[in-house]
PDB file of C-alpha atoms in Angstrom:
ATOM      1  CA  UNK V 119     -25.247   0.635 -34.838  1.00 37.00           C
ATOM      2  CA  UNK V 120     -24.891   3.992 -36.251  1.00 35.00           C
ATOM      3  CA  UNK V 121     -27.486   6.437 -36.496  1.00 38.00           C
ATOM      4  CA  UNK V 122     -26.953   9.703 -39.475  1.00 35.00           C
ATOM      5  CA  UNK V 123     -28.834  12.632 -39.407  1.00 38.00           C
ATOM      6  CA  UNK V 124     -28.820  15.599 -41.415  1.00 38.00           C
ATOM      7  CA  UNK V 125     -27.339  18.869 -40.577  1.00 41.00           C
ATOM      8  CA  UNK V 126     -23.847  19.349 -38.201  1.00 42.00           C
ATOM      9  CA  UNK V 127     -23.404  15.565 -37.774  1.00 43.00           C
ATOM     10  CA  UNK V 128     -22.640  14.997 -41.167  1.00 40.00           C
ATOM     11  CA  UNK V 129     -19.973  17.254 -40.743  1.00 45.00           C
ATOM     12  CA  UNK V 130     -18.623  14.995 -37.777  1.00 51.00           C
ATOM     13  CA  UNK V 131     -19.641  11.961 -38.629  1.00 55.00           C
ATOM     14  CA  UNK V 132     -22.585   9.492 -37.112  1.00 61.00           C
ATOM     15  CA  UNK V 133     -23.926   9.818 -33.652  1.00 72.00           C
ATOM     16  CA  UNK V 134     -23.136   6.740 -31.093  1.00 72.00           C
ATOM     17  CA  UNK V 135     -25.687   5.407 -28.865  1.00 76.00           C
ATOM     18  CA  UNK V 136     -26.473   6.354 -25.470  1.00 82.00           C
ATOM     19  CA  UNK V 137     -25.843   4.476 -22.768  1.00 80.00           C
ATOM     20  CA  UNK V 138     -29.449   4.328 -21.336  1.00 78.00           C
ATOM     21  CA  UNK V 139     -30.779   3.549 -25.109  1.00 82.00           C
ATOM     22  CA  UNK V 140     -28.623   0.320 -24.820  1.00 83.00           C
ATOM     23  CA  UNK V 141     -29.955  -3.066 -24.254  1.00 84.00           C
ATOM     24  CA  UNK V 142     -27.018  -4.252 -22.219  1.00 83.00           C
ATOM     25  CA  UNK V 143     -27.581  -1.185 -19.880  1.00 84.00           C
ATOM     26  CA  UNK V 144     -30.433  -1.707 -16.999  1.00 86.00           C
ATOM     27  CA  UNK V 145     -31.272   0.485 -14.004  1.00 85.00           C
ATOM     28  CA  UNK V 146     -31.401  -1.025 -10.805  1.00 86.00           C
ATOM     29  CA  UNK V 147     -33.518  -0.332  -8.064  1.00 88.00           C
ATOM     30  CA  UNK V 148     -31.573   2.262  -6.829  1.00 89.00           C
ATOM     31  CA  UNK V 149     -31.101   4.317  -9.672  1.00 83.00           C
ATOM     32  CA  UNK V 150     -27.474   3.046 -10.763  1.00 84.00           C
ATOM     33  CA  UNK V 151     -27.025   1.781 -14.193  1.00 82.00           C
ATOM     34  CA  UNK V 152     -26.014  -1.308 -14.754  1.00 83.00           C
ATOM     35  CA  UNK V 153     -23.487  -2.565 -17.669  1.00 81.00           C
ATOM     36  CA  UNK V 154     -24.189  -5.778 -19.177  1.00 82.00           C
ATOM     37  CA  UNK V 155     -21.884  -5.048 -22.281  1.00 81.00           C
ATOM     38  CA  UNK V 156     -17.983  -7.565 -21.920  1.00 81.00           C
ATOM     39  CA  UNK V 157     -15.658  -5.447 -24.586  1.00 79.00           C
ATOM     40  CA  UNK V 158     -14.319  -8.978 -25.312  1.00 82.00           C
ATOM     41  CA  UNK V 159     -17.841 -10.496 -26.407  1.00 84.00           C
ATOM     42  CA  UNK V 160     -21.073  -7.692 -26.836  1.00 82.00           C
ATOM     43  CA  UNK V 161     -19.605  -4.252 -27.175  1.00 79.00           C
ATOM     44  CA  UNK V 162     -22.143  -2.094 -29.807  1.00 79.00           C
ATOM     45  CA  UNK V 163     -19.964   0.327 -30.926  1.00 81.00           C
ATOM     46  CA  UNK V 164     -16.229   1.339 -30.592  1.00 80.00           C
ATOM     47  CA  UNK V 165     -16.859   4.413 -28.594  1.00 83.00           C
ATOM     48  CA  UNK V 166     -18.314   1.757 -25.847  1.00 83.00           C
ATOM     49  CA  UNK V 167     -14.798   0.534 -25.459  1.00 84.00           C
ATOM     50  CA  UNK V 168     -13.624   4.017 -24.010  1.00 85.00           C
ATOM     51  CA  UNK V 169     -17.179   4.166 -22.192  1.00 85.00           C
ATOM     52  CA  UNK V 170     -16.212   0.871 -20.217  1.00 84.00           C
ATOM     53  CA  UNK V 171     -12.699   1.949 -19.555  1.00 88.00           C
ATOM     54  CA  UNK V 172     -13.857   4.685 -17.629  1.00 89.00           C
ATOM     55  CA  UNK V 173     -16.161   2.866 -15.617  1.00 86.00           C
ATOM     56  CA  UNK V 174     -13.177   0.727 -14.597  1.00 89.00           C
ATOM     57  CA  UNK V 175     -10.607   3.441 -13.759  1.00 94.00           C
ATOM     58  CA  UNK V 176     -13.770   5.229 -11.708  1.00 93.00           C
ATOM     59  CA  UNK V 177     -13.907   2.180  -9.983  1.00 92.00           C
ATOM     60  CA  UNK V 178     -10.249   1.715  -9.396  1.00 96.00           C
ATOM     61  CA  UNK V 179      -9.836   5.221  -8.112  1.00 96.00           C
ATOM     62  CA  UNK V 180     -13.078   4.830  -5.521  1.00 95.00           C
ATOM     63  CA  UNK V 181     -11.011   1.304  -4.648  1.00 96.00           C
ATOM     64  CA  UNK V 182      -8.125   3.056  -4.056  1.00 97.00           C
ATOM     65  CA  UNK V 183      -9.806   5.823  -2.097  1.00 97.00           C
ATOM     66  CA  UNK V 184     -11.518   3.600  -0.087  1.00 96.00           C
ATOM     67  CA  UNK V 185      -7.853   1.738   1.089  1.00 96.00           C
ATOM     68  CA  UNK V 186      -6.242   5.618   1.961  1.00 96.00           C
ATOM     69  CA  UNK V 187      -9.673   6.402   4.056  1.00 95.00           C
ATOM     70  CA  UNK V 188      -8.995   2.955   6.037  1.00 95.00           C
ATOM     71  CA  UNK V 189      -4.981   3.306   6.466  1.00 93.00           C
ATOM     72  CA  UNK V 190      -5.747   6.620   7.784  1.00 94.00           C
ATOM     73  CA  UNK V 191      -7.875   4.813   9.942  1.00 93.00           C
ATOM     74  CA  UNK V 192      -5.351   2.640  11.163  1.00 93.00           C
ATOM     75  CA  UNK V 193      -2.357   5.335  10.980  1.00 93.00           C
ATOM     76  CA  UNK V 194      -2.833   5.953  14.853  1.00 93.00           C
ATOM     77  CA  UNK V 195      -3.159   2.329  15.927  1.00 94.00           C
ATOM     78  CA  UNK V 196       0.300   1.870  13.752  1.00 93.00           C
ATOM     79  CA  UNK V 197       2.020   4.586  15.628  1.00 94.00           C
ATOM     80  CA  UNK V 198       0.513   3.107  18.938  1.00 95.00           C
ATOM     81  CA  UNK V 199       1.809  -0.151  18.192  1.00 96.00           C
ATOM     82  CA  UNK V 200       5.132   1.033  16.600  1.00 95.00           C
ATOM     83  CA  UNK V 201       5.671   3.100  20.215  1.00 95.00           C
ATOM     84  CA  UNK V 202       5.016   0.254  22.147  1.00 96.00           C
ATOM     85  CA  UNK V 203       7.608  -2.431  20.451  1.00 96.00           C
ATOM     86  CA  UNK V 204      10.005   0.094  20.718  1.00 95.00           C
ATOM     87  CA  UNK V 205       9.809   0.206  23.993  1.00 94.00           C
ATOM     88  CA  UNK V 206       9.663  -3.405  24.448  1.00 94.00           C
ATOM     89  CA  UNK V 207      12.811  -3.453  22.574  1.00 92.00           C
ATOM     90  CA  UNK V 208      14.583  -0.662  24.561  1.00 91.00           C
ATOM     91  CA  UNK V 209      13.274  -2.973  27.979  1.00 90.00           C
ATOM     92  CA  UNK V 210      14.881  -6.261  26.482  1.00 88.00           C
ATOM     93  CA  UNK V 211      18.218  -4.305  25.684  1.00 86.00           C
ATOM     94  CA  UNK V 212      18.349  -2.625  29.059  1.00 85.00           C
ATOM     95  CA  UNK V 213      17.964  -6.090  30.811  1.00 83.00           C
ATOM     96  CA  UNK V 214      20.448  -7.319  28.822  1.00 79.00           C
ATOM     97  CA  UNK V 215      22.981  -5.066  29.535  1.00 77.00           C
ATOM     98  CA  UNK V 216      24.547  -6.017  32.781  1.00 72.00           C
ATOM     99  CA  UNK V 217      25.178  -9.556  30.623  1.00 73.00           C
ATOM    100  CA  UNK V 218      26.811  -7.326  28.109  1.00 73.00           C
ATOM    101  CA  UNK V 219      28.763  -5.124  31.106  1.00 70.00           C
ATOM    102  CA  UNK V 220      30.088  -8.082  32.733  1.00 72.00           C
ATOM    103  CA  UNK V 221      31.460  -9.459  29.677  1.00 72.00           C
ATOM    104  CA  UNK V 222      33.187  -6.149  28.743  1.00 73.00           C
ATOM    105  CA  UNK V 223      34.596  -6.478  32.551  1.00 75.00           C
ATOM    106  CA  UNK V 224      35.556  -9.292  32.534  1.00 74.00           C
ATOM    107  CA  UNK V 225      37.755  -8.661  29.110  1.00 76.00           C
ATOM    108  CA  UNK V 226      38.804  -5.657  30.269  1.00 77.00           C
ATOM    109  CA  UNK V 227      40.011  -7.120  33.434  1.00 73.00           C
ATOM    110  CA  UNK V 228      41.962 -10.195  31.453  1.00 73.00           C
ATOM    111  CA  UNK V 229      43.448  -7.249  29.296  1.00 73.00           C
ATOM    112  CA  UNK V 230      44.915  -5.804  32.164  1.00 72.00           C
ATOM    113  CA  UNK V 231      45.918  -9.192  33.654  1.00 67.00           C
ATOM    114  CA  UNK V 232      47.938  -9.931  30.573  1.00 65.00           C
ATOM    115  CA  UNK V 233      49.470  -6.260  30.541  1.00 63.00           C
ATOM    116  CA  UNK V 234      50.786  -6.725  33.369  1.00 61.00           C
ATOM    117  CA  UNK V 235      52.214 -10.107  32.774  1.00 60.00           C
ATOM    118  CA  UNK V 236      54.000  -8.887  30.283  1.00 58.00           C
ATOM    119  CA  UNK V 237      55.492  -5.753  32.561  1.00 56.00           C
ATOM    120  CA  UNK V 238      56.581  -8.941  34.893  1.00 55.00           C
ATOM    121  CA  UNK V 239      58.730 -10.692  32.595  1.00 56.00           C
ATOM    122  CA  UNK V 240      60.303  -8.487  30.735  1.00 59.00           C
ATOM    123  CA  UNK V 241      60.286  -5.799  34.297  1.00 56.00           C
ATOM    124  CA  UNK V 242      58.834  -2.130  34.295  1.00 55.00           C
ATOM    125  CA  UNK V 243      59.228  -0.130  30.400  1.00 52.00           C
TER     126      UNK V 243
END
C-alpha cells in the first residue's frame, strides 16, 4: 500500500509503511516485535522483502555468535583432552617398543649371522 504526500516525497517517490503500522507485526509481552509477514505468501510492499532479509542475517549472525561464545567455552576442555590422548598415545608406543627393539635385534643379529656365513665359505675378504 503506498501512501503520497505532498512536498519532498514527491520528489522521491511514495513513503512505505512502518513496521509497527503493519498488521502482520505484533509486540509481544516483552517488547520484541513480532513478524507475521512469509515473503513467499503476505509481504505488503517490496521494501518488506529487504526488511525480512535483515531480520534473518541478524539472526544468523547472533546464531553464529552464539556457536564462537560456546567453542570458546569448550577450547580449554579440547586442549585438555587433546593433551591427554597424546599422552596415552606416547604410553602405548613406549610399551610397545621393547616388541619393536627385539625385532630390530633379532634382524640385526640374523644379518650378522648371514655375514658371516658368507665370510665362511668363500674365507676372510
Amino acid at each position: 500500500m503506498f501512501i503520497f504526500h505532498c512536498s519532498n516525497d514527491l520528489i522521491w517517490g511514495a513513503k512505505m509503511i512502518q513496521c509497527k503500522d503493519c498488521e502482520l507485526c505484533e509486540a509481544g509481552p516483552d517488547g520484541k516485535r513480532i513478524f507475521r509477514c512469509d515473503p513467499f505468501s503476505n509481504i505488503k510492499e517490496a521494501e518488506c522483502i529487504a526488511k525480512w532479509q535483515l531480520i534473518r542475517l541478524d539472526m544468523l549472525l547472533a546464531t553464529y555468535q552464539g556457536m564462537v561464545k560456546w567453542y570458546g567455552k569448550l577450547a580449554p576442555l579440547q586442549d585438555k583432552i587433546f593433551k591427554y590422548m597424546q599422552r596415552e598415545i606416547n604410553e602405548l608406543e613406549e610399551s610397545d617398543r621393547w616388541k619393536i627393539e627385539s625385532e630390530e635385534e633379532k634382524e640385526t643379529k640374523e644379518k650378522e649371522g648371514e655375514e658371516e656365513e658368507e665370510e665362511d665359505e668363500f674365507g676372510p675378504a
